């Protein structure tokens, strides 16, 4: 007998705390990056929180700067990660929620007005004003992935979060759009189709990282999430509880590894090891005396050079400094520096390098903390650190977190039959 069956007669059990948009039954998420592919399979429990049923991880292949450059290699990595998660969970996926990091994602804020004519605002009005924003923001060769309201204005009353049911003559909205290259999105869809998977939803990678690492007060008062991945660094700015800006910089941990390999003439694998074990942006007093073994590329195994740790720091620091300077420039260009507040949260694998936090604080002139993702039931301990923030954030999205009042989220093209193409062509136009 469970606890609910012992409730006194006439007392109903507490309702499930299921958020709007939360998934029913097992669902999958895919974080496809330059250096790794992560698949998680989970279900939403009675309290509205996800429980991981299966976990898969593979070294990234066929992806560069977030975009697919080799379909066959990317397919192998995705199939292997998904296969691990499916075997662990005894579940077969037909689709997944996928992170958006391909196609040079960009975002913009638009101010849109819609005539209401003195009646109450309806769901149809919200959809109409968002579609109008999407129409205005659409550019050739780009596809809108997210379209969500930041805030509404009801006649002369600004700052309205949900205007449904309110009477007005004109409804205004501040609409945030995220778009990406259509060609890159088609390639992503084609790659997933080769893996027998549908792209059920696309979620901006820095948005997912923010859902995993930010607390509610940070989202409300203003914060910037910097997700330092293997091939890219992504930015998400939150204010008043909403995502208001995203950007992506084609620099990540892989570039640091490449710098070490090139300057030290050492194999890529050893450069990665040096970065992981000894890398950092902060110098220590004994760095000149601490000598590290460095095998030279193409030389015999017993031909080992030795370099001071100070040299490793001097190679890594300029690259990290450049990355944070790019972030600062993007925030200034977007005009959201004020709304972003004074709080920065660093996450992603490259954020773990010693001194990254201190260097970011100096370059950005903001308070910085390392964003460790929330704990998730059933998730292996090895998958709970900053490198897995985006994947954990995708789980939060699947649980219904971060969803706006109404969203514009088109699907991704994938190979399909002629009847289905005809149906979707008619549906889109009618």
Short mmCIF file of C-alpha atoms in Angstrom, two decimals:
data_model
loop_
_atom_site.label_atom_id
_atom_site.label_comp_id
_atom_site.label_asym_id
_atom_site.label_seq_id
_atom_site.Cartn_x
_atom_site.Cartn_y
_atom_site.Cartn_z
CA UNK A 1 0.00 0.00 0.00
CA UNK A 2 1.45 3.39 -0.98
CA UNK A 3 1.07 6.71 0.82
CA UNK A 4 -1.69 7.98 -1.48
CA UNK A 5 -3.86 4.92 -0.88
CA UNK A 6 -3.88 5.71 2.86
CA UNK A 7 -5.50 9.14 2.42
CA UNK A 8 -8.78 9.58 4.37
CA UNK A 9 -12.00 9.13 2.42
CA UNK A 10 -13.13 12.27 0.62
CA UNK A 11 -9.63 13.76 0.29
CA UNK A 12 -8.24 13.80 -3.22
CA UNK A 13 -4.53 13.15 -3.83
CA UNK A 14 -2.45 16.24 -4.68
CA UNK A 15 -2.40 17.08 -8.39
CA UNK A 16 0.74 16.44 -10.39
CA UNK A 17 2.92 19.52 -10.74
CA UNK A 18 3.17 19.30 -14.51
CA UNK A 19 4.16 22.47 -16.34
CA UNK A 20 2.63 23.58 -19.61
CA UNK A 21 4.51 21.96 -22.47
CA UNK A 22 5.97 19.16 -20.33
CA UNK A 23 6.50 15.87 -22.16
CA UNK A 24 4.36 12.81 -21.53
CA UNK A 25 6.20 9.51 -21.29
CA UNK A 26 9.91 8.94 -22.00
CA UNK A 27 11.58 11.55 -24.22
CA UNK A 28 15.08 12.13 -25.53
CA UNK A 29 17.40 15.11 -25.78
CA UNK A 30 20.51 15.47 -27.94
CA UNK A 31 23.39 17.87 -27.37
CA UNK A 32 25.40 17.73 -30.60
CA UNK A 33 28.69 19.59 -30.24
CA UNK A 34 32.12 19.83 -31.79
CA UNK A 35 33.89 17.73 -29.16
CA UNK A 36 31.09 15.52 -27.81
CA UNK A 37 27.60 14.19 -28.44
CA UNK A 38 25.35 13.60 -25.43
CA UNK A 39 22.00 11.81 -25.40
CA UNK A 40 19.72 11.68 -22.37
CA UNK A 41 16.43 9.80 -22.10
CA UNK A 42 14.13 10.86 -19.27
CA UNK A 43 10.56 10.98 -18.05
CA UNK A 44 8.74 13.62 -16.00
CA UNK A 45 7.78 12.49 -12.50
CA UNK A 46 4.78 13.51 -10.43
CA UNK A 47 6.48 16.60 -8.99
CA UNK A 48 7.22 17.92 -12.47
CA UNK A 49 10.96 17.14 -12.37
CA UNK A 50 12.76 14.88 -14.88
CA UNK A 51 14.36 11.56 -14.02
CA UNK A 52 17.09 10.28 -16.32
CA UNK A 53 16.52 6.74 -17.59
CA UNK A 54 19.39 6.51 -20.06
CA UNK A 55 22.68 8.30 -20.75
CA UNK A 56 24.96 8.14 -23.78
CA UNK A 57 28.18 9.99 -24.56
CA UNK A 58 30.51 9.90 -27.56
CA UNK A 59 33.47 11.93 -28.73
CA UNK A 60 32.29 14.46 -31.30
CA UNK A 61 32.93 13.69 -34.96
CA UNK A 62 31.85 15.39 -38.17
CA UNK A 63 30.97 18.68 -36.45
CA UNK A 64 32.96 21.92 -36.51
CA UNK A 65 31.94 25.20 -34.93
CA UNK A 66 28.56 23.69 -34.09
CA UNK A 67 27.74 22.83 -37.73
CA UNK A 68 27.79 19.43 -39.41
CA UNK A 69 30.63 19.11 -41.93
CA UNK A 70 30.66 15.32 -42.40
CA UNK A 71 27.28 13.56 -42.40
CA UNK A 72 28.69 10.04 -42.09
CA UNK A 73 30.99 10.83 -39.17
CA UNK A 74 28.30 12.83 -37.37
CA UNK A 75 25.81 10.01 -37.93
CA UNK A 76 28.18 7.48 -36.35
CA UNK A 77 28.69 9.61 -33.25
CA UNK A 78 24.97 10.34 -32.83
CA UNK A 79 23.94 6.72 -33.40
CA UNK A 80 26.48 5.53 -30.83
CA UNK A 81 25.39 8.04 -28.15
CA UNK A 82 21.69 7.36 -28.76
CA UNK A 83 22.31 3.61 -28.76
CA UNK A 84 23.99 3.79 -25.34
CA UNK A 85 21.08 5.76 -23.87
CA UNK A 86 18.48 3.48 -25.45
CA UNK A 87 20.17 0.34 -24.15
CA UNK A 88 20.45 1.78 -20.63
CA UNK A 89 16.79 2.88 -20.57
CA UNK A 90 15.34 -0.02 -22.58
CA UNK A 91 13.63 2.63 -24.73
CA UNK A 92 13.73 3.28 -28.47
CA UNK A 93 13.61 6.92 -29.55
CA UNK A 94 11.84 8.12 -32.67
CA UNK A 95 12.82 11.76 -32.10
CA UNK A 96 14.54 14.13 -29.72
CA UNK A 97 14.79 17.70 -28.48
CA UNK A 98 18.00 19.01 -30.08
CA UNK A 99 20.27 21.92 -29.18
CA UNK A 100 20.69 24.66 -31.78
CA UNK A 101 24.34 25.54 -32.32
CA UNK A 102 24.57 25.27 -36.11
CA UNK A 103 23.88 27.85 -38.78
CA UNK A 104 25.41 30.91 -37.06
CA UNK A 105 22.42 31.51 -34.74
CA UNK A 106 21.51 35.16 -34.32
CA UNK A 107 18.85 37.03 -32.38
CA UNK A 108 17.04 40.34 -32.52
CA UNK A 109 14.39 42.27 -30.61
CA UNK A 110 11.44 43.73 -32.51
CA UNK A 111 8.64 46.03 -31.37
CA UNK A 112 5.33 44.96 -32.93
CA UNK A 113 1.82 46.43 -32.61
CA UNK A 114 -1.46 44.68 -33.36
CA UNK A 115 -4.99 46.21 -33.53
CA UNK A 116 -7.46 44.76 -31.01
CA UNK A 117 -10.33 47.24 -31.40
CA UNK A 118 -11.61 47.53 -27.85
CA UNK A 119 -12.18 43.83 -27.14
CA UNK A 120 -10.43 41.29 -24.92
CA UNK A 121 -7.07 39.91 -26.06
CA UNK A 122 -7.19 36.23 -27.07
CA UNK A 123 -4.68 33.47 -27.78
CA UNK A 124 -5.24 34.13 -31.49
CA UNK A 125 -4.07 37.73 -31.01
CA UNK A 126 -0.86 36.54 -29.33
CA UNK A 127 -0.17 34.14 -32.17
CA UNK A 128 -0.93 36.86 -34.71
CA UNK A 129 1.43 39.41 -33.17
CA UNK A 130 4.22 36.81 -32.94
CA UNK A 131 3.75 35.75 -36.55
CA UNK A 132 3.84 39.41 -37.56
CA UNK A 133 7.14 39.76 -35.70
CA UNK A 134 8.45 36.65 -37.40
CA UNK A 135 7.39 38.01 -40.81
CA UNK A 136 9.22 41.28 -40.21
CA UNK A 137 12.32 39.56 -38.90
CA UNK A 138 12.66 36.89 -41.61
CA UNK A 139 15.72 37.24 -43.83
CA UNK A 140 16.59 35.37 -47.02
CA UNK A 141 18.35 32.10 -46.30
CA UNK A 142 17.47 32.21 -42.60
CA UNK A 143 14.82 30.31 -40.60
CA UNK A 144 13.23 31.48 -37.35
CA UNK A 145 13.77 28.87 -34.65
CA UNK A 146 12.42 30.72 -31.60
CA UNK A 147 9.93 33.58 -31.54
CA UNK A 148 8.77 34.59 -28.09
CA UNK A 149 7.38 37.69 -26.37
CA UNK A 150 9.59 39.44 -23.83
CA UNK A 151 6.81 41.75 -22.64
CA UNK A 152 3.54 43.29 -23.81
CA UNK A 153 2.07 46.78 -23.86
CA UNK A 154 -1.70 47.10 -23.45
CA UNK A 155 -2.54 50.54 -24.88
CA UNK A 156 -0.44 52.82 -22.64
CA UNK A 157 0.34 50.20 -19.99
CA UNK A 158 3.82 48.66 -20.48
CA UNK A 159 5.39 45.65 -18.82
CA UNK A 160 2.39 43.31 -19.07
CA UNK A 161 3.48 39.66 -18.89
CA UNK A 162 0.24 38.00 -20.03
CA UNK A 163 -2.39 40.25 -21.68
CA UNK A 164 -4.98 37.54 -22.39
CA UNK A 165 -8.43 38.67 -21.26
CA UNK A 166 -7.42 42.33 -20.99
CA UNK A 167 -9.41 44.88 -23.03
CA UNK A 168 -7.51 47.33 -25.22
CA UNK A 169 -7.41 49.07 -28.58
CA UNK A 170 -3.80 48.22 -29.44
CA UNK A 171 -1.60 45.39 -28.25
CA UNK A 172 2.15 45.92 -28.42
CA UNK A 173 4.83 43.29 -27.97
CA UNK A 174 8.57 43.21 -27.62
CA UNK A 175 9.38 40.05 -29.58
CA UNK A 176 12.65 38.15 -29.37
CA UNK A 177 13.56 36.12 -32.47
CA UNK A 178 16.33 33.54 -32.89
CA UNK A 179 17.15 32.41 -36.42
CA UNK A 180 19.74 30.28 -38.18
CA UNK A 181 20.89 29.36 -41.66
CA UNK A 182 18.31 27.29 -43.54
CA UNK A 183 21.04 25.21 -45.20
CA UNK A 184 22.60 24.29 -41.86
CA UNK A 185 19.20 23.38 -40.42
CA UNK A 186 18.45 21.17 -43.42
CA UNK A 187 21.77 19.38 -42.95
CA UNK A 188 20.98 18.86 -39.27
CA UNK A 189 17.59 17.42 -40.21
CA UNK A 190 19.16 15.18 -42.85
CA UNK A 191 21.74 13.88 -40.37
CA UNK A 192 19.08 13.04 -37.78
CA UNK A 193 16.98 11.39 -40.50
CA UNK A 194 19.92 9.10 -41.29
CA UNK A 195 19.81 8.15 -37.60
CA UNK A 196 16.05 7.42 -37.89
CA UNK A 197 15.26 10.35 -35.60
CA UNK A 198 12.93 13.34 -35.91
CA UNK A 199 13.94 16.78 -34.66
CA UNK A 200 10.98 17.28 -32.34
CA UNK A 201 12.10 20.68 -31.06
CA UNK A 202 15.11 22.93 -31.47
CA UNK A 203 16.32 24.82 -28.41
CA UNK A 204 18.99 27.51 -28.51
CA UNK A 205 22.11 26.07 -26.84
CA UNK A 206 22.77 29.06 -24.54
CA UNK A 207 19.08 29.15 -23.55
CA UNK A 208 19.40 25.51 -22.48
CA UNK A 209 22.59 26.28 -20.55
CA UNK A 210 20.78 29.12 -18.78
CA UNK A 211 17.88 26.89 -17.78
CA UNK A 212 20.37 24.47 -16.22
CA UNK A 213 22.55 26.94 -14.34
CA UNK A 214 20.65 30.15 -13.47
CA UNK A 215 18.53 30.66 -10.39
CA UNK A 216 15.22 32.51 -10.74
CA UNK A 217 16.51 35.72 -9.16
CA UNK A 218 19.33 35.90 -11.71
CA UNK A 219 16.87 35.57 -14.58
CA UNK A 220 14.72 38.31 -13.04
CA UNK A 221 17.34 40.95 -12.18
CA UNK A 222 19.51 40.32 -15.24
CA UNK A 223 22.32 37.88 -15.97
CA UNK A 224 24.48 36.71 -18.86
CA UNK A 225 25.26 33.03 -19.41
CA UNK A 226 28.47 32.23 -21.28
CA UNK A 227 28.58 28.60 -22.40
CA UNK A 228 32.19 27.82 -23.31
CA UNK A 229 31.94 24.74 -25.48
CA UNK A 230 34.47 22.82 -27.51
CA UNK A 231 34.01 24.62 -30.83
CA UNK A 232 31.93 27.68 -29.95
CA UNK A 233 31.20 30.07 -27.11
CA UNK A 234 27.50 30.93 -26.78
CA UNK A 235 25.92 33.86 -24.97
CA UNK A 236 22.42 34.21 -23.51
CA UNK A 237 21.14 37.34 -21.77
CA UNK A 238 18.19 37.04 -19.38
CA UNK A 239 16.21 39.95 -17.92
CA UNK A 240 12.86 40.15 -16.14
CA UNK A 241 12.64 36.37 -16.31
CA UNK A 242 12.93 36.22 -20.12
CA UNK A 243 15.61 35.46 -22.69
CA UNK A 244 16.29 38.74 -24.53
CA UNK A 245 19.45 38.06 -26.53
CA UNK A 246 21.64 35.23 -27.79
CA UNK A 247 24.87 35.19 -29.76
CA UNK A 248 27.56 32.72 -30.76
CA UNK A 249 31.31 33.16 -31.17
CA UNK A 250 33.29 30.59 -33.23
CA UNK A 251 35.93 30.13 -30.52
CA UNK A 252 35.98 27.43 -27.85
CA UNK A 253 38.09 24.94 -25.97
CA UNK A 254 39.20 23.26 -29.19
CA UNK A 255 41.02 26.43 -30.27
CA UNK A 256 42.93 26.40 -26.97
CA UNK A 257 43.98 22.80 -27.62
CA UNK A 258 45.01 23.68 -31.17
CA UNK A 259 47.08 26.64 -29.93
CA UNK A 260 48.98 24.37 -27.54
CA UNK A 261 49.58 21.73 -30.21
CA UNK A 262 50.82 24.29 -32.74
CA UNK A 263 53.12 26.30 -30.45
CA UNK A 264 54.58 23.27 -28.65
CA UNK A 265 54.69 21.01 -31.76
CA UNK A 266 52.98 18.27 -29.78
CA UNK A 267 50.21 15.84 -30.84
CA UNK A 268 46.62 17.05 -30.45
CA UNK A 269 45.91 14.31 -27.90
CA UNK A 270 48.75 15.46 -25.66
CA UNK A 271 47.79 19.13 -26.08
CA UNK A 272 44.32 18.24 -24.80
CA UNK A 273 45.90 16.43 -21.85
CA UNK A 274 48.08 19.45 -21.06
CA UNK A 275 45.05 21.75 -21.18
CA UNK A 276 42.99 19.48 -18.93
CA UNK A 277 45.65 18.70 -16.31
CA UNK A 278 47.84 21.81 -16.29
CA UNK A 279 46.02 24.47 -18.29
CA UNK A 280 44.89 27.77 -16.87
CA UNK A 281 44.93 31.54 -17.21
CA UNK A 282 46.42 32.34 -13.80
CA UNK A 283 50.15 32.30 -13.19
CA UNK A 284 51.56 30.82 -9.99
CA UNK A 285 54.82 31.61 -8.23
CA UNK A 286 56.49 28.31 -9.11
CA UNK A 287 55.29 28.09 -12.75
CA UNK A 288 58.76 28.82 -14.12
CA UNK A 289 60.25 25.98 -12.07
CA UNK A 290 57.52 23.37 -12.72
CA UNK A 291 58.66 21.53 -15.85
CA UNK A 292 56.19 19.47 -17.88
CA UNK A 293 57.04 16.67 -20.34
CA UNK A 294 55.93 17.36 -23.92
CA UNK A 295 56.28 14.69 -26.64
CA UNK A 296 57.06 16.20 -30.04
CA UNK A 297 54.89 15.40 -33.04
CA UNK A 298 56.54 12.99 -35.48
CA UNK A 299 59.43 12.19 -33.13
CA UNK A 300 60.24 8.90 -31.40
CA UNK A 301 58.40 8.18 -28.16
CA UNK A 302 61.56 8.66 -26.11
CA UNK A 303 62.16 12.12 -27.62
CA UNK A 304 60.52 14.28 -24.95
CA UNK A 305 60.88 18.03 -24.53
CA UNK A 306 60.30 19.77 -21.23
CA UNK A 307 58.63 23.17 -20.89
CA UNK A 308 57.73 25.27 -17.84
CA UNK A 309 54.08 25.48 -16.86
CA UNK A 310 54.38 29.26 -17.31
CA UNK A 311 54.62 28.64 -21.05
CA UNK A 312 51.31 26.74 -21.00
CA UNK A 313 49.64 29.64 -19.18
CA UNK A 314 51.11 32.16 -21.64
CA UNK A 315 49.60 30.22 -24.56
CA UNK A 316 46.15 29.74 -23.02
CA UNK A 317 45.62 33.16 -21.46
CA UNK A 318 45.57 35.24 -24.70
CA UNK A 319 42.99 32.92 -26.29
CA UNK A 320 40.67 33.11 -23.28
CA UNK A 321 41.19 36.86 -23.05
CA UNK A 322 40.26 37.21 -26.73
CA UNK A 323 37.12 35.13 -26.17
CA UNK A 324 35.88 37.35 -23.34
CA UNK A 325 36.69 40.48 -25.36
CA UNK A 326 34.50 39.10 -28.17
CA UNK A 327 31.71 38.53 -25.63
CA UNK A 328 32.02 42.10 -24.35
CA UNK A 329 31.86 43.48 -27.91
CA UNK A 330 28.77 41.41 -28.75
CA UNK A 331 26.94 42.64 -25.64
CA UNK A 332 27.81 46.25 -26.44
CA UNK A 333 26.76 45.89 -30.09
CA UNK A 334 23.43 44.32 -29.10
CA UNK A 335 22.61 47.21 -26.78
CA UNK A 336 21.63 44.91 -23.91
CA UNK A 337 24.52 45.62 -21.55
CA UNK A 338 22.25 47.47 -19.10
CA UNK A 339 19.56 44.77 -19.05
CA UNK A 340 22.21 42.07 -18.68
CA UNK A 341 22.99 43.45 -15.24
CA UNK A 342 26.28 42.84 -13.47
CA UNK A 343 26.04 39.05 -13.15
CA UNK A 344 27.82 36.57 -15.43
CA UNK A 345 27.58 32.79 -15.18
CA UNK A 346 30.33 30.77 -16.89
CA UNK A 347 29.57 27.19 -17.85
CA UNK A 348 30.66 24.60 -20.41
CA UNK A 349 33.83 22.52 -20.45
CA UNK A 350 36.29 25.35 -21.10
CA UNK A 351 34.95 27.32 -18.11
CA UNK A 352 36.69 24.83 -15.81
CA UNK A 353 40.18 26.04 -16.68
CA UNK A 354 41.93 27.60 -13.70
CA UNK A 355 41.65 31.38 -13.80
CA UNK A 356 38.84 31.55 -16.39
CA UNK A 357 36.48 33.06 -13.83
CA UNK A 358 38.96 35.72 -12.68
CA UNK A 359 39.92 36.63 -16.25
CA UNK A 360 36.26 36.96 -17.28
CA UNK A 361 35.57 39.23 -14.30
CA UNK A 362 38.45 41.52 -15.29
CA UNK A 363 37.65 41.72 -19.01
CA UNK A 364 33.85 42.02 -18.62
CA UNK A 365 33.96 44.12 -15.43
CA UNK A 366 31.18 42.02 -13.90
CA UNK A 367 30.60 39.60 -11.06
CA UNK A 368 31.32 36.09 -12.35
CA UNK A 369 30.54 32.65 -10.99
CA UNK A 370 30.97 29.14 -12.41
CA UNK A 371 27.59 27.68 -13.36
CA UNK A 372 27.28 24.07 -12.25
CA UNK A 373 24.07 22.52 -13.57
CA UNK A 374 21.25 21.59 -11.23
CA UNK A 375 21.17 18.04 -9.96
CA UNK A 376 18.93 15.67 -11.90
CA UNK A 377 17.62 12.36 -10.60
CA UNK A 378 19.19 9.36 -12.25
CA UNK A 379 21.98 11.32 -13.94
CA UNK A 380 25.43 9.71 -13.54
CA UNK A 381 27.86 11.71 -11.41
CA UNK A 382 30.23 11.95 -14.37
CA UNK A 383 27.59 13.88 -16.35
CA UNK A 384 26.76 16.48 -13.73
CA UNK A 385 29.41 19.15 -14.38
CA UNK A 386 29.55 22.32 -16.52
CA UNK A 387 30.34 20.42 -19.77
CA UNK A 388 26.83 18.93 -19.60
CA UNK A 389 24.91 22.16 -18.86
CA UNK A 390 23.27 22.35 -22.30
CA UNK A 391 22.08 18.72 -22.19
CA UNK A 392 20.63 19.18 -18.70
CA UNK A 393 18.94 22.39 -19.84
CA UNK A 394 17.30 20.47 -22.70
CA UNK A 395 15.81 18.17 -20.04
CA UNK A 396 14.45 21.24 -18.24
CA UNK A 397 12.87 22.43 -21.50
CA UNK A 398 11.29 19.00 -21.93
CA UNK A 399 9.85 19.41 -18.42
CA UNK A 400 8.16 22.65 -19.53
CA UNK A 401 10.62 25.19 -18.14
CA UNK A 402 11.50 28.40 -19.96
CA UNK A 403 8.55 28.28 -22.32
CA UNK A 404 6.90 31.61 -23.20
CA UNK A 405 3.17 32.36 -23.20
CA UNK A 406 3.19 31.48 -26.89
CA UNK A 407 6.09 30.41 -29.08
CA UNK A 408 6.88 30.30 -32.79
CA UNK A 409 8.93 27.16 -33.29
CA UNK A 410 8.84 25.66 -36.79
CA UNK A 411 10.06 22.14 -37.41
CA UNK A 412 13.10 21.07 -39.39
CA UNK A 413 12.92 19.74 -42.91
CA UNK A 414 13.81 16.09 -43.32
CA UNK A 415 13.39 13.65 -46.21
CA UNK A 416 9.74 12.63 -46.44
CA UNK A 417 7.18 11.13 -48.79
CA UNK A 418 5.36 13.09 -51.48
CA UNK A 419 1.97 12.77 -49.72
CA UNK A 420 3.36 14.22 -46.50
CA UNK A 421 5.06 17.05 -48.40
CA UNK A 422 1.77 17.87 -50.12
CA UNK A 423 -0.10 17.81 -46.81
CA UNK A 424 2.41 20.12 -45.13
CA UNK A 425 2.44 22.45 -48.15
CA UNK A 426 -1.35 22.78 -47.93
CA UNK A 427 -1.31 23.13 -44.15
CA UNK A 428 1.25 25.94 -44.24
CA UNK A 429 -0.73 27.89 -46.81
CA UNK A 430 -4.21 27.34 -45.40
#
